[in-house]
Each structure stands twice: as C-alpha cells, then as structure tokens.
XYZ file of C-alpha atoms in Angstrom:
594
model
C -79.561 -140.413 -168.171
C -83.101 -140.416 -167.135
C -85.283 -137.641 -165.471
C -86.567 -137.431 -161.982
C -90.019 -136.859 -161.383
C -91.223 -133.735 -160.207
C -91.757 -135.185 -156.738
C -88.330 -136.765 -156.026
C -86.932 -133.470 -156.463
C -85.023 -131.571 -153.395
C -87.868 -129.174 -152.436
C -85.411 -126.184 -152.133
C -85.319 -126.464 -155.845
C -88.999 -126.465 -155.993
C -91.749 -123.927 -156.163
C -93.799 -123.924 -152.565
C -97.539 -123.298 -154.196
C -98.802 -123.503 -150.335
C -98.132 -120.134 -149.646
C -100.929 -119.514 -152.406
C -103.555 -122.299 -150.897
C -102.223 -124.684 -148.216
C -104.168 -127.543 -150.287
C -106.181 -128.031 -153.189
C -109.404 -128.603 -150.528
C -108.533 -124.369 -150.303
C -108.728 -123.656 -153.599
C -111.844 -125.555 -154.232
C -113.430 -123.364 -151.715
C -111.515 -120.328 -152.414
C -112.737 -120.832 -155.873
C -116.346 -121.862 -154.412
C -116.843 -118.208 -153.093
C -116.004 -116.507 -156.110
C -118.330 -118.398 -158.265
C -121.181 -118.156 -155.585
C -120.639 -114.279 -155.452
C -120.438 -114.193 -159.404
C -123.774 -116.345 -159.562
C -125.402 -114.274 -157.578
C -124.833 -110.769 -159.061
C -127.457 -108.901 -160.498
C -126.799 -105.537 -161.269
C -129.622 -102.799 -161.964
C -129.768 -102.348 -166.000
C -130.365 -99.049 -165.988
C -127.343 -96.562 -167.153
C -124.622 -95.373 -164.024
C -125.478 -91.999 -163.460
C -123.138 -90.989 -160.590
C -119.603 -91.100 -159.872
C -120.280 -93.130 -156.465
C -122.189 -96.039 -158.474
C -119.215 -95.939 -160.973
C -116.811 -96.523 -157.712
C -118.670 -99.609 -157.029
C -118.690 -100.863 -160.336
C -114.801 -100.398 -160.896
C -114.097 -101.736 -156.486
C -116.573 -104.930 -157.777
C -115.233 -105.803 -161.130
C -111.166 -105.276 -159.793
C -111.873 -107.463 -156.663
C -113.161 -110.237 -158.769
C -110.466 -110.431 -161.343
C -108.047 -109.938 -157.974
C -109.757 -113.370 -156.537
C -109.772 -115.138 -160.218
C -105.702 -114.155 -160.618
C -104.841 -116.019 -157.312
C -106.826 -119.126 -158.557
C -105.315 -119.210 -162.162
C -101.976 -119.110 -160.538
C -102.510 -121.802 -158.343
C -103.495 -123.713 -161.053
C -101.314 -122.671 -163.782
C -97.990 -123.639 -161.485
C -99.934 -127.349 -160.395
C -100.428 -127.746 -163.929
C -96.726 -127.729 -164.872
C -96.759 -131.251 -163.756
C -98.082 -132.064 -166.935
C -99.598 -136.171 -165.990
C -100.967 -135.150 -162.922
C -105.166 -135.685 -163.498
C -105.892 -133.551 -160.894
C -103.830 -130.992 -162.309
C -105.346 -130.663 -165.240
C -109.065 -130.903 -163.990
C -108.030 -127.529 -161.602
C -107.019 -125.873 -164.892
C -110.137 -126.763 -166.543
C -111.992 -125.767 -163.514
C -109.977 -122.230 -163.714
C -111.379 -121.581 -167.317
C -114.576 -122.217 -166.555
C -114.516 -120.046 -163.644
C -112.869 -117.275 -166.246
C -115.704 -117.605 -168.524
C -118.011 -117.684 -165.757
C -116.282 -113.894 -164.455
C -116.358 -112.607 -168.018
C -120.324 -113.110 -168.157
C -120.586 -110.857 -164.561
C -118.325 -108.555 -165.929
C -120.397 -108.064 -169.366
C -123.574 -107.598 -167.278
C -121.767 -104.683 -165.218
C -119.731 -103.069 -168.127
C -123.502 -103.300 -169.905
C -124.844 -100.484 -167.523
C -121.766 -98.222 -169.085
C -122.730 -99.588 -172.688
C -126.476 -97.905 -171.919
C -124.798 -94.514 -170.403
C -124.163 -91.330 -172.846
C -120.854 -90.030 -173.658
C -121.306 -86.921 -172.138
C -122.180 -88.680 -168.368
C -119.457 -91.606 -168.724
C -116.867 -87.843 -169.040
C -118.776 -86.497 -166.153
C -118.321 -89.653 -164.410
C -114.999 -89.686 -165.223
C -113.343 -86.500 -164.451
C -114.997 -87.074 -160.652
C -113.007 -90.192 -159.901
C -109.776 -90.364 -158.323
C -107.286 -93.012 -158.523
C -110.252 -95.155 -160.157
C -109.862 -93.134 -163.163
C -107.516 -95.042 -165.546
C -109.502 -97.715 -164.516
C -112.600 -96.881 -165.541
C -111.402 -95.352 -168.782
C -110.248 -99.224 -169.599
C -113.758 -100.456 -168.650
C -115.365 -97.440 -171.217
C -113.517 -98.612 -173.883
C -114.246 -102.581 -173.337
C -117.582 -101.553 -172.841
C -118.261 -99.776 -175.984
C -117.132 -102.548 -177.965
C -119.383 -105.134 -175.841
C -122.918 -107.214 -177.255
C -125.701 -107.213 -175.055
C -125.450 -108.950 -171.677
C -126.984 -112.436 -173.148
C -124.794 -112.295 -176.364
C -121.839 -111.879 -174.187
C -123.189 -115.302 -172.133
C -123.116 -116.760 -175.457
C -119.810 -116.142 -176.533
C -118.455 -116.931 -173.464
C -119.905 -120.560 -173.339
C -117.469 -121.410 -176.279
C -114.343 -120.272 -174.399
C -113.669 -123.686 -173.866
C -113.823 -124.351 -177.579
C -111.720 -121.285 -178.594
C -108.963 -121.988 -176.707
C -108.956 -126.142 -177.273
C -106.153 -125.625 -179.673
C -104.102 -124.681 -177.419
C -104.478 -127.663 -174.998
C -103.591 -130.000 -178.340
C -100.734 -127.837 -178.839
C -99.739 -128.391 -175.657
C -100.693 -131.847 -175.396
C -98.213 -132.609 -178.754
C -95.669 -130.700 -177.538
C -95.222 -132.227 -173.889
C -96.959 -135.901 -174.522
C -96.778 -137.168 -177.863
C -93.559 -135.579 -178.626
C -91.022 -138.350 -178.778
C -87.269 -136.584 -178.177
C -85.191 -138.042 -180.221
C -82.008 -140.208 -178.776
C -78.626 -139.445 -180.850
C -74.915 -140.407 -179.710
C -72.499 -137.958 -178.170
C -68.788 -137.446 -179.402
C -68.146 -139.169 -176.246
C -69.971 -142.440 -177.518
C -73.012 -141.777 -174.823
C -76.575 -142.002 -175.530
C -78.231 -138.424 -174.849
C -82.170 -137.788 -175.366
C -82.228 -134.598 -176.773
C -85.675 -133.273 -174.709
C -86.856 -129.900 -175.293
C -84.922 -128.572 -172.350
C -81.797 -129.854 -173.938
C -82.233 -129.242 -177.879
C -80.063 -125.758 -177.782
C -77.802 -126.715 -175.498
C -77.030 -129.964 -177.347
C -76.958 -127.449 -180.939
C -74.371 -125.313 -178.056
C -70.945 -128.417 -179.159
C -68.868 -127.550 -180.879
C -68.843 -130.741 -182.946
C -70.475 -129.392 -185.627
C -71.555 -133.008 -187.303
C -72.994 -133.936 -183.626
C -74.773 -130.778 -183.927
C -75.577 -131.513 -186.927
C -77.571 -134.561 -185.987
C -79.184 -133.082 -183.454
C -81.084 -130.322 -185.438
C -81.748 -133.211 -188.055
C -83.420 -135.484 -185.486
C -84.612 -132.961 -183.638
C -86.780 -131.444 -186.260
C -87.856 -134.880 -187.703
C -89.526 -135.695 -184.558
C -91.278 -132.299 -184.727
C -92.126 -133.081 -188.687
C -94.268 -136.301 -187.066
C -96.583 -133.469 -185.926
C -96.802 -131.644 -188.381
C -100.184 -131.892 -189.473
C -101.739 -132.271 -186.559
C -100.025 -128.517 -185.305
C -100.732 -126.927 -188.889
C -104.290 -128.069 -188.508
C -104.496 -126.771 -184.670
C -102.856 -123.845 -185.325
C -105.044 -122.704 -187.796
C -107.970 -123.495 -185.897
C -106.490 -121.052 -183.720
C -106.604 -118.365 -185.742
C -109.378 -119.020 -187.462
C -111.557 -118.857 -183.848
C -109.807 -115.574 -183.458
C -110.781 -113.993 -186.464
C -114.586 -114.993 -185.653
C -113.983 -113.207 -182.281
C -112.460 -110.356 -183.932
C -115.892 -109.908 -186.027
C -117.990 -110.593 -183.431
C -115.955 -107.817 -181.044
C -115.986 -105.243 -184.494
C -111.836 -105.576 -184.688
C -111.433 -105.694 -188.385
C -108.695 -108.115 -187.963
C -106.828 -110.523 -185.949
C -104.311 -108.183 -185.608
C -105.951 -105.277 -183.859
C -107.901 -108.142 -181.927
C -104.983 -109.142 -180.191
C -102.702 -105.632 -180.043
C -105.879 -104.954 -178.253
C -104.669 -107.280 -174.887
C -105.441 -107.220 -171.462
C -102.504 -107.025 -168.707
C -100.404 -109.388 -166.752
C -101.898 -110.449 -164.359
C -105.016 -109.898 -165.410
C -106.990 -107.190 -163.690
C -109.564 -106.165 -165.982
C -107.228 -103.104 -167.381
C -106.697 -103.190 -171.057
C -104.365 -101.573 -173.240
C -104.148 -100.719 -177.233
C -100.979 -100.925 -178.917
C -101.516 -98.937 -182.510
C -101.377 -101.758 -185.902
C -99.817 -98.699 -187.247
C -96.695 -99.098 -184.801
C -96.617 -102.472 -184.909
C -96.053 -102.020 -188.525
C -93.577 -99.212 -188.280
C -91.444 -102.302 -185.691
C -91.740 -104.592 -188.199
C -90.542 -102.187 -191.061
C -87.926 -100.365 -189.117
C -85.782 -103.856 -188.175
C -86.267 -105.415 -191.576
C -84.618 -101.962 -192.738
C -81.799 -102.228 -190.511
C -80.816 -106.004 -191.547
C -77.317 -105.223 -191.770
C -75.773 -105.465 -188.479
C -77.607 -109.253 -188.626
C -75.862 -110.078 -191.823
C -72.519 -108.826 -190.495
C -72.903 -110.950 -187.481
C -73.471 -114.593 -189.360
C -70.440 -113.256 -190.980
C -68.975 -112.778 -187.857
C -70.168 -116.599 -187.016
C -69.069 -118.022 -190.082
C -65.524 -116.512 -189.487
C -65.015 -117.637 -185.856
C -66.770 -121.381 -186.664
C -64.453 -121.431 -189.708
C -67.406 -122.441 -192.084
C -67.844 -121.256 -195.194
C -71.603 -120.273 -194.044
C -73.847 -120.444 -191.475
C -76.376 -123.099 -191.404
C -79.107 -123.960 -189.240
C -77.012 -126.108 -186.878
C -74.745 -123.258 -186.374
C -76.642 -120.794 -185.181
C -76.685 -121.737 -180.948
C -72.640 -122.741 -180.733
C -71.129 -120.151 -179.036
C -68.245 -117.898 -180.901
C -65.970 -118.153 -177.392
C -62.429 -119.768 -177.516
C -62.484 -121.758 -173.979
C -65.017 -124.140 -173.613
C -68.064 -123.081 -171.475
C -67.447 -123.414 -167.360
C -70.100 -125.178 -165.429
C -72.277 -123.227 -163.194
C -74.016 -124.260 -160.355
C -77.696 -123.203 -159.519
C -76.590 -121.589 -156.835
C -73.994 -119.899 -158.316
C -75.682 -118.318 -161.293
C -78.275 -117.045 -158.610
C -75.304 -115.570 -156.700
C -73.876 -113.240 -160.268
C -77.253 -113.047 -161.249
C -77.562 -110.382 -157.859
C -74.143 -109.108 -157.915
C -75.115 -108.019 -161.680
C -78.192 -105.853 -160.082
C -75.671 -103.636 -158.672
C -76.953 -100.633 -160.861
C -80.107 -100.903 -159.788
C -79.412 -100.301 -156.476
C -78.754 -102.278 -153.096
C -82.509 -102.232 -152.265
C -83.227 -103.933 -155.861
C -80.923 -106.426 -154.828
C -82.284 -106.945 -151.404
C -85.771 -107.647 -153.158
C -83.765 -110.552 -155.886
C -82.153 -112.200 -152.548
C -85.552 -112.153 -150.984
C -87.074 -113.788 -154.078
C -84.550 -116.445 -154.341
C -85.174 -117.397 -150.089
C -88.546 -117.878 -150.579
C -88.769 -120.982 -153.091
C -90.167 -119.426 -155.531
C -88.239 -120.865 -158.706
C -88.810 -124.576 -159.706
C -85.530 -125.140 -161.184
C -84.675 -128.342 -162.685
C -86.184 -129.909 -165.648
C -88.278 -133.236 -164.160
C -89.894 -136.203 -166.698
C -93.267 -134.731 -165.731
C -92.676 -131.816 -165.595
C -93.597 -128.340 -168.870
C -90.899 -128.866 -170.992
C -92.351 -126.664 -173.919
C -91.283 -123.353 -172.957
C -87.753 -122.573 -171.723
C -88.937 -120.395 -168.940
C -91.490 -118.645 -167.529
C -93.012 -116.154 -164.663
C -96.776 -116.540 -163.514
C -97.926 -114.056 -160.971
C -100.392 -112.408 -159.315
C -100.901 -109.058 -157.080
C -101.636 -110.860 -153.854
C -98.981 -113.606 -154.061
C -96.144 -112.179 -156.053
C -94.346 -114.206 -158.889
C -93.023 -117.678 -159.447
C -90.329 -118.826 -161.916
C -90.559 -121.985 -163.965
C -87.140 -123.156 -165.003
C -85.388 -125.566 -166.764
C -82.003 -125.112 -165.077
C -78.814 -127.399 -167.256
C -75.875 -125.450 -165.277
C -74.526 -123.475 -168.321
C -74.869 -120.211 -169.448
C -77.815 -119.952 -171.145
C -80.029 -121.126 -168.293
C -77.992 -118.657 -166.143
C -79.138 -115.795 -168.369
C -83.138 -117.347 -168.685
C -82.874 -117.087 -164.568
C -81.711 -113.497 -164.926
C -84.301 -112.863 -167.797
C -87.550 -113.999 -165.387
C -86.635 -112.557 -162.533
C -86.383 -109.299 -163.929
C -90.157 -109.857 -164.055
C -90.419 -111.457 -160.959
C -89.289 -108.168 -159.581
C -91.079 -106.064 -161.744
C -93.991 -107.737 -159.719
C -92.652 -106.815 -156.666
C -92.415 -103.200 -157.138
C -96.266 -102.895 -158.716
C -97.692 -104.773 -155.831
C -97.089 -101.969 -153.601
C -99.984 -99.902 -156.162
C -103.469 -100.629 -155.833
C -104.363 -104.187 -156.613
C -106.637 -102.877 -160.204
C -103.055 -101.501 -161.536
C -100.816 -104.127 -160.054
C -100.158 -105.232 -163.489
C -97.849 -104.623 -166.578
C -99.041 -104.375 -170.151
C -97.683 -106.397 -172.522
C -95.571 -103.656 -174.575
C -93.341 -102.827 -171.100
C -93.454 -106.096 -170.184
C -90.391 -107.430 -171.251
C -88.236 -104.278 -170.503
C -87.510 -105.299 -166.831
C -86.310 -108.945 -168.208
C -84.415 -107.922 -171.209
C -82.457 -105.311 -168.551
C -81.370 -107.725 -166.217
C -79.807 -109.990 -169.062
C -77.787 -107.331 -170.272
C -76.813 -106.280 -166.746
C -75.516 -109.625 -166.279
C -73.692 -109.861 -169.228
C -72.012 -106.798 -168.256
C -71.289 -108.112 -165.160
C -69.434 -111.194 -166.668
C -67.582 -109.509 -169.318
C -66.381 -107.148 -166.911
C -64.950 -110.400 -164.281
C -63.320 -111.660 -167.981
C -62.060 -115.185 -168.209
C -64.056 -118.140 -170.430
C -67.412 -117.065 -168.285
C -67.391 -113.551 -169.451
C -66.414 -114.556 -173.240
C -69.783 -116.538 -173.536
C -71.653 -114.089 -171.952
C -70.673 -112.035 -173.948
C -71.329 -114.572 -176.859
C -74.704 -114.458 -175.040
C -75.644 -110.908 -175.214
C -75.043 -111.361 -178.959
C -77.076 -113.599 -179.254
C -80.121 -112.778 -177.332
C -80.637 -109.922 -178.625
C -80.240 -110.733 -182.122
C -82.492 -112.650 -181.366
C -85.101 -109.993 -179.398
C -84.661 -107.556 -182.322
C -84.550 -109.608 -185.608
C -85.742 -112.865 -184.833
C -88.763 -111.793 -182.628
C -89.360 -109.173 -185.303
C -89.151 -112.086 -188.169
C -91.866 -113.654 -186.102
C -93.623 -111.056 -186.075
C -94.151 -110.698 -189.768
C -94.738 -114.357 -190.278
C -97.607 -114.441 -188.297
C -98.873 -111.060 -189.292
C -98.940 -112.876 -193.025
C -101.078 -116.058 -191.393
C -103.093 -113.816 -189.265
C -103.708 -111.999 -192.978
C -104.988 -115.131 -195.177
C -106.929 -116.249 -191.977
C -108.786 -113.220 -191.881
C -109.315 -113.168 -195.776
C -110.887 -116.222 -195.736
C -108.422 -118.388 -196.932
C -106.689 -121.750 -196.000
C -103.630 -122.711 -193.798
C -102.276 -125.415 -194.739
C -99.133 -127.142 -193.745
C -97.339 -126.269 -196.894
C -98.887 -122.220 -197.250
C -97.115 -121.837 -193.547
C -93.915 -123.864 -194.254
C -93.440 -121.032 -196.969
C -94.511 -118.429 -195.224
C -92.316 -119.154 -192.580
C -89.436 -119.658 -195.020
C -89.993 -116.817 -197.055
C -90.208 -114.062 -194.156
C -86.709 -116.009 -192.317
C -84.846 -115.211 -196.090
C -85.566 -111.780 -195.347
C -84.837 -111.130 -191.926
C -81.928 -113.470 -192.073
C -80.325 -113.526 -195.314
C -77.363 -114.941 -194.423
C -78.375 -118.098 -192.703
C -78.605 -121.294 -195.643
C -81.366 -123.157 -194.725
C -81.808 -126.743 -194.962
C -84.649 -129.109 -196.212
C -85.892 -129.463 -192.437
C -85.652 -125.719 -192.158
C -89.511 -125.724 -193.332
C -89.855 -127.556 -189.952
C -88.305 -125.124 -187.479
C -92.016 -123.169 -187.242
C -93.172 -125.756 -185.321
C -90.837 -125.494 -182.929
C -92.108 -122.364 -181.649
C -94.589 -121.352 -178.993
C -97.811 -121.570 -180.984
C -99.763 -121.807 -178.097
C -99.438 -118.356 -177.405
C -101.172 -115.685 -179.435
C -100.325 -114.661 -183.022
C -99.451 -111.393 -182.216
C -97.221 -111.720 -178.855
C -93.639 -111.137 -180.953
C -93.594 -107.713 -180.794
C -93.180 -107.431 -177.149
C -89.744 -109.046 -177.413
C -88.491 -106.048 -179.806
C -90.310 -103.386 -177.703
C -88.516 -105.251 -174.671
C -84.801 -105.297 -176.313
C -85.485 -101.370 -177.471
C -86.244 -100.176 -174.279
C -83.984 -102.324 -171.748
C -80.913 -101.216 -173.995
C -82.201 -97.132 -173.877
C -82.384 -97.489 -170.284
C -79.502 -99.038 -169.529
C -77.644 -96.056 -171.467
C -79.932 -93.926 -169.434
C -78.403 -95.266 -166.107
C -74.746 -95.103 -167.277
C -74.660 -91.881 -169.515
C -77.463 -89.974 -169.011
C -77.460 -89.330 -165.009
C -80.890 -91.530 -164.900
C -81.238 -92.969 -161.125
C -82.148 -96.301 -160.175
C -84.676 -94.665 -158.499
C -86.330 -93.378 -161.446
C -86.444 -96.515 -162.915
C -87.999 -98.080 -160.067
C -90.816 -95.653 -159.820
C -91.239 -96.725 -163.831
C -91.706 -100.074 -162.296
C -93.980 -99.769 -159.558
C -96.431 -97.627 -161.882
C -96.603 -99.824 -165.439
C -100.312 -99.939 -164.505
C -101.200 -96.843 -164.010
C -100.702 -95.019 -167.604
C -101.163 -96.098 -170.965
C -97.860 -97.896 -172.821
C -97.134 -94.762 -175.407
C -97.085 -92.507 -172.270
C -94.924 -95.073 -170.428
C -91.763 -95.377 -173.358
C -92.587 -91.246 -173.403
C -91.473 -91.264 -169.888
C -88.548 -93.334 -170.662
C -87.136 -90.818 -173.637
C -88.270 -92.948 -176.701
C -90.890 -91.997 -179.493
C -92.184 -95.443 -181.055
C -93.808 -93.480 -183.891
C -90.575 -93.411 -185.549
C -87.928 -95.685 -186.674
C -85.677 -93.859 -184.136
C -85.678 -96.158 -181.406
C -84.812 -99.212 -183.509
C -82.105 -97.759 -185.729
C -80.302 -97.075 -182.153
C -81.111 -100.379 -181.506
C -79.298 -102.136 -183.605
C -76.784 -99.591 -183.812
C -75.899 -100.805 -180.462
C -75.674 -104.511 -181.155
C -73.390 -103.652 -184.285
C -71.337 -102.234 -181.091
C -71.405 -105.327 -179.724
C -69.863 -106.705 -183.009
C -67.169 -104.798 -183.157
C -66.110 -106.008 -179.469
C -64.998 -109.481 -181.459
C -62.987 -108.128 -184.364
C-alpha cells in the first residue's frame, strides 16, 4: 500500500506552520530584519563597565536568538517535507542566518572577554532577573577567540555540519526500504516508520526477515555513513581545540538549550561517567528481563528479531488517532485538571503532523521543535498501535513542558538538555499506568510497553552512550574510524550492556540504524530522563509531592543550572543512588509478569 503525499493529507492531521509566518514571503522578510539589524551592529570594544551596559548587552543578544528561534522553526517543520526545493533552500538560508548571529554575538560577548573578573562580579551581583543570564554569557565568553577569529570559524559552519545533511540525505533519499511478504501473502514495504512495528508479529520467521532485509538495505550505506560519521566527529574534535575543550566529550556536555536562547549549561564528564558506570553495574534486572522474553516467546534465546514483539497474550487492539489522543489526556490526571486543559488545548490547535506521508522525515520516530514565541509542534509517524500511542504521549510531554516555560521571560524560556526528557519520559509512564489500570489486551501491552521503553531509556541509551564515548575517544586521539573499528565498537559495548541478547551476523549493522545525525554525546539525556520521570512519579504518589510543585519545576527549567534542578527534585547525580533505584524499579516491573 502506497503513501500519500504530504499535501493530500486531511489538514486536521497536519501541522498549521501559518500561525508561525502566514507565507514564506513573511519569513523572508522576517528573516530580512534580523540579518539587517545583525549587519549593522557595532558594538564599542572597550570592556562593560556598568551594570546598565551589561542589561543591554544580555536584552540585545536574548532578542536576537528570540527572532532566530522563530525562523529555525519555521524552517525546520517546512523542511520535514523532505523533496520540497524550497524547503530545503529556507533551511540553508536558516544556517546561514545562525552563523551570521553567532558572529554578532562573538563581537558583544568580546567586550566581556576584555572586562576583569572582579567588574564582570560587580556587574553581576547588580542585575536582577538578567543574572543567570549573564553568568551563561561569562562563561561562553571566557572561552571565546577574538571577534575576527570567531568570523572565521563561523564561515565553516556550513562545512561542519554537512555531515549531517548526507546523513540525512541517505537516510530519507537513497534509502531503499526493503519489500518482504506478510504471513498473510501481502506485499508490505517495510519504511522506517514501519521497521518496529513490522519486528512487533508475532511470526517470528516474518520477523525474522524483516530485521534481515531491513538491515541489508542499511549495510548498502554503510560506507558512505561510516565515512560521514566520522567526519562528524572529527570536525568536532577540531572545534573542541579551537574552543580549549580537551575533548569531544566536554565539547558537547557543554550544550546550549532548547530552544536556543543563548543560555548554556555544563553537565560534569565526571557524571556522565558515573551514568555510564552506575547502569553497566546494575545489568541484572536487563538480563532477567530477556529471560523473561525468552520464556514468554518460548525461544530458547533472544535474538535480534525478538527484541520489539510484545510479551502480551491477546493480540494488540487498534487505536485510532483520535483515540490514543483521548487516553493520552485522561492519563494526565495526576498532573492536574489544568495540565490537562493545556494537552486538550495543544491537540485543538493542529499542532501534531500525524501520519507518515512518501515525502515526508521518516528518519526519526518522533519529534518536538519549538520556540518561546510560538509554542511546540509534534512530528509524528502515527500506525494506530501502541507504540505510536506512547511516542504521542512521549512528545507532548515536551510540548507542554513548553507551555509552562513560556510564561518566564523569553532568555529562560528554554530547557537544558539534562531535564529535558523528564517531562516526556513522565507522561509515558503515566499512560501506561493509565492502561494497566483499565486492564484488558490494551493495558497488557502497555504494560509490555513500559518494559520496554525504559529498558530501553536506562540500558540501551546508556549502551549508546559508551559506544560513542569510545568513537568520540579514538577521534580525539588521532586515530581512524573506519567501518569495521565502529562495527566492533558497537558490538563490543552491546555484549556488555546486553549480555543476553545473541547477536547475528547483521547485528554489526544495527549502528547505522541510529540517529547519527545528532551529536555524539546526546544519549545521556535519555537515562537522566528515565531517572528522574520515575523519582517523580513516586514523588506524586508516595511522597505528598503536588502537581503543583512539579509544574513550577516546569515553568522554571531555565532559570537554574541542571545539578540545582534534580537537587530540587530529591536526587544527587554524584552518586550511583539514583540509578540503582532506577532499575530497582523496572525489576518491579518484572516481577508484575511472573
């Protein structure tokens, strides 16, 4: 059965991008202004000296990343029509602009580069709500070149980032899906939307076929994304060196916010590594639950093509788009009526393009662009089962999360990466809840679901973690990805996060499957996400926490740094602690199916 295009779809299941621009003729101009205004700063080069002049510099700089979000929005969502020319002109158009607002930024951020430590803490103690602000633009300005260096390095943005766009370009263009035959004797095209619902049958030889095929199409590629990926990393350990990071790794734990506002936040290597450490220590419940797998599938063990069926008796219901948005908000019911009130609003205003089109990003299973003046948009890739039910649930937990910091002042109307996925991760274990608790087939595979999502937030995000901390590594020794060094790399960390699971010959494959357009050190979010979504959902039900609280933790993810944030929320990430309770909690979960 073939696609639709994007176009022929019902517009109430597509996103309405004219509430951003009313047409691309007011974006060009939108984005005309903000270029003309960047062109034609020229700040004084002398140091800031008072706390009014550091005002201006911090109401300047926010404004313009404000103005750049609403344009990389626009173009990010016209882009998911991945053959539309124009399309993809606006998104080059977008990146130059970026590298165009990095440059004005540099020359402002210089005048703090030229002040003395002990003004910038005069300076700093004087300013209000600016504050936190500024303290972000101290520390990006510290590590900063001089103004023309910083022209310099922003001229090969473009360049940086071009493997990326051939990642991309592979992954939605060249890649052929694969066409296999059904149980039922039909033809199915096994696209990227479909590959883990197709692995979901319970024929196990169908499924068998699909993995196979699947992952020889990806093998096709695999050159061409071994060579662009480490390109990729080996243009971001020159802009480590060139920004003084000693490595990839702090480079990128070193990350600007979503939507981008100019804040930036740190998360510690030494953390990072105490994640990593802490869930490879805790393999256990993982093991038991392939066992677990193997016994319900009755397999002897668990291979590759066995990991997505779910472990539920009845076969899996049918769900309608507007029924999964219907539980979705009945599920929000612990977060209060006025957190579901905001969900219903988000669903009436078209702001989720639901159904996967023939032209349309097939390469990521969902996902939630933003910014503070327009709110957020879903992309989805909607098949009517249970999976896509819980991906709905998943993004709009940071649609909302949105919603609540857009009330703040537009320079902290953002979430750092390490909350980030705390809001999501909540809302797909409130809806499995929710399920379990109606019973019947729907509630056994969500609660198959919650198994498996967060096996996969805690161990498999965490095994991706260490994989490309060991790329990230070589890269920055000098040394050479090949094909075959991350085929091994890749298979070596998955034996030791997932011991259990016999791989295949095509298993050396499955790396390419992931997102590798994002950046190398993204993974850990995922854990941080599953570890603090399952604290504060025990919070709510056990510990007398109110929704309100929660809401307030929302509405100010912007406004403190991240350690200070999971303070707030009762867990110290400077321990193993908070990931031993973890996955103490999904060996819970286990013992729900023995």
């Amino acid at each position: 059965m073939s696609r639709p295009n994007h176009a022929d779809r019902d517009e109430q299941y597509t996103w309405d991008t004219d509430r951003i621009f009313a047409t691309p003729a007011d974006w060009d101009r939108y984005r005309e202004s903000l270029q003309t205004d960047l062109d034609a700063d020229d700040p004084p080069s002398e140091p800031v000296e008072s706390t009014a002049a550091a005002r201006d510099l911090v109401d300047a700089v926010s404004d313009w990343y404000r103005r750049a979000q609403r344009l990389e929005l626009y173009a990010t969502l016209r882009d998911c029509v991945t053959d539309a020319e124009a399309a993809s002109d606006r998104a080059r158009r977008a990146r130059d602009l970026s590298s165009t607002l990095e440059a004005a930024v540099a020359r402002r951020l210089d005048r703090l580069r030229r002040t003395d430590k002990p003004t910038l803490d005069r300076i700093e103690r004087g300013l209000d709500e600016r504050r936190h602000y500024f303290a972000s633009l101290r520390r990006r300005a510290a590590r900063q070149r001089s103004p023309d260096v910083e022209a310099v390095i922003e001229q090969f943005a473009e360049q940086r980032t071009s493997a990326d766009r051939i990642v991309r370009a592979v992954t939605n263009e060249d890649f052929a899906p694969p066409t296999v035959e059904t149980p039922d004797g039909e033809e199915r095209t096994i696209t990227q939307g479909r590959y883990r619902r197709a692995l979901s049958s319970p024929d196990r030889e169908y499924r068998r076929t699909v993995y196979e095929s699947y992952l020889d199409a990806f093998a096709d590629h695999e050159g061409t994304l071994a060579t662009a990926y480490a390109e990729k990393l080996s243009a971001a350990s020159a802009l480590a060196e060139v920004r003084g990071f000693d490595s990839i790794r702090e480079l990128q734990l070193t990350n600007r916010t979503y939507p981008e506002s100019g804040l930036e936040v740190q998360f510690p290597q030494t953390l990072h590594e105490t994640l990593i450490e802490s869930v490879a220590d805790a393999i256990g419940p993982r093991e038991r639950a392939r066992d677990l797998r193997a016994e319900r599938l009755g397999v002897e063990m668990v291979r590759p093509w066995d990991t997505e069926v779910s472990l539920a008796d009845d076969p899996e219901p049918e769900l309608s788009y507007e029924r999964a948005r219907d539980l979705i908000v009945g599920s929000l019911a612990p977060l209060g009526e006025k957190y579901q009130d905001l969900a219903r609003d988000f669903f009436a205003s078209r702001r989720v393009d639901v159904y996967e089109c023939a032209d349309k990003r097939s390469d990521i299973p969902a996902f939630c662009p933003s910014s503070a003046d327009d709110g957020a948009f879903v992309l989805l890739n909607f098949t009517g089962d249970v999976r896509t039910t819980f991906y709905l649930a998943h993004e709009l937990g940071h649609a909302l999360h949105v919603e609540h910091y857009r009330s703040e002042p537009t320079m902290y109307a953002t979430g750092p990466r390490p909350v980030s996925e705390i809001p999501s991760l909540l809302h797909e274990i409130l809806l499995a809840e929710h399920l379990i608790d109606r019973g019947g087939p729907l509630g056994a595979h969500a609660r198959n679901r919650r198994l498996e999502a967060l096996s996969g937030m805690l161990y498999g995000q965490a095994a991706n973690a260490a994989f490309k901390r060991r790329l990230a590594a070589a890269v920055d020794d000098g040394e050479t990805l090949s094909a075959d060094r991350i085929a091994d790399a890749s298979l070596a960390v998955q034996s030791q996060f997932d011991p259990a699971l016999e791989p295949c010959k095509r298993s050396r494959y499955q790396w390419l499957t992931g997102q590798l357009f994002r950046d190398a050190f993204h993974h850990y979010q995922y854990v941080l996400g599953a570890v603090g979504a399952l604290h504060v959902r025990e919070s709510l039900r056990e510990d007398g926490r109110s929704p309100a609280a929660y809401r307030e933790f929302l509405r100010t993810t912007g406004q403190e740094e991240p350690l200070a944030q999971f303070e707030r929320l009762g867990i110290d990430l400077t321990t193993s602690d908070p990931y031993e309770r973890a996955t103490s909690v999904f060996d819970g979960y286990l013992d729900e199916w023995t």
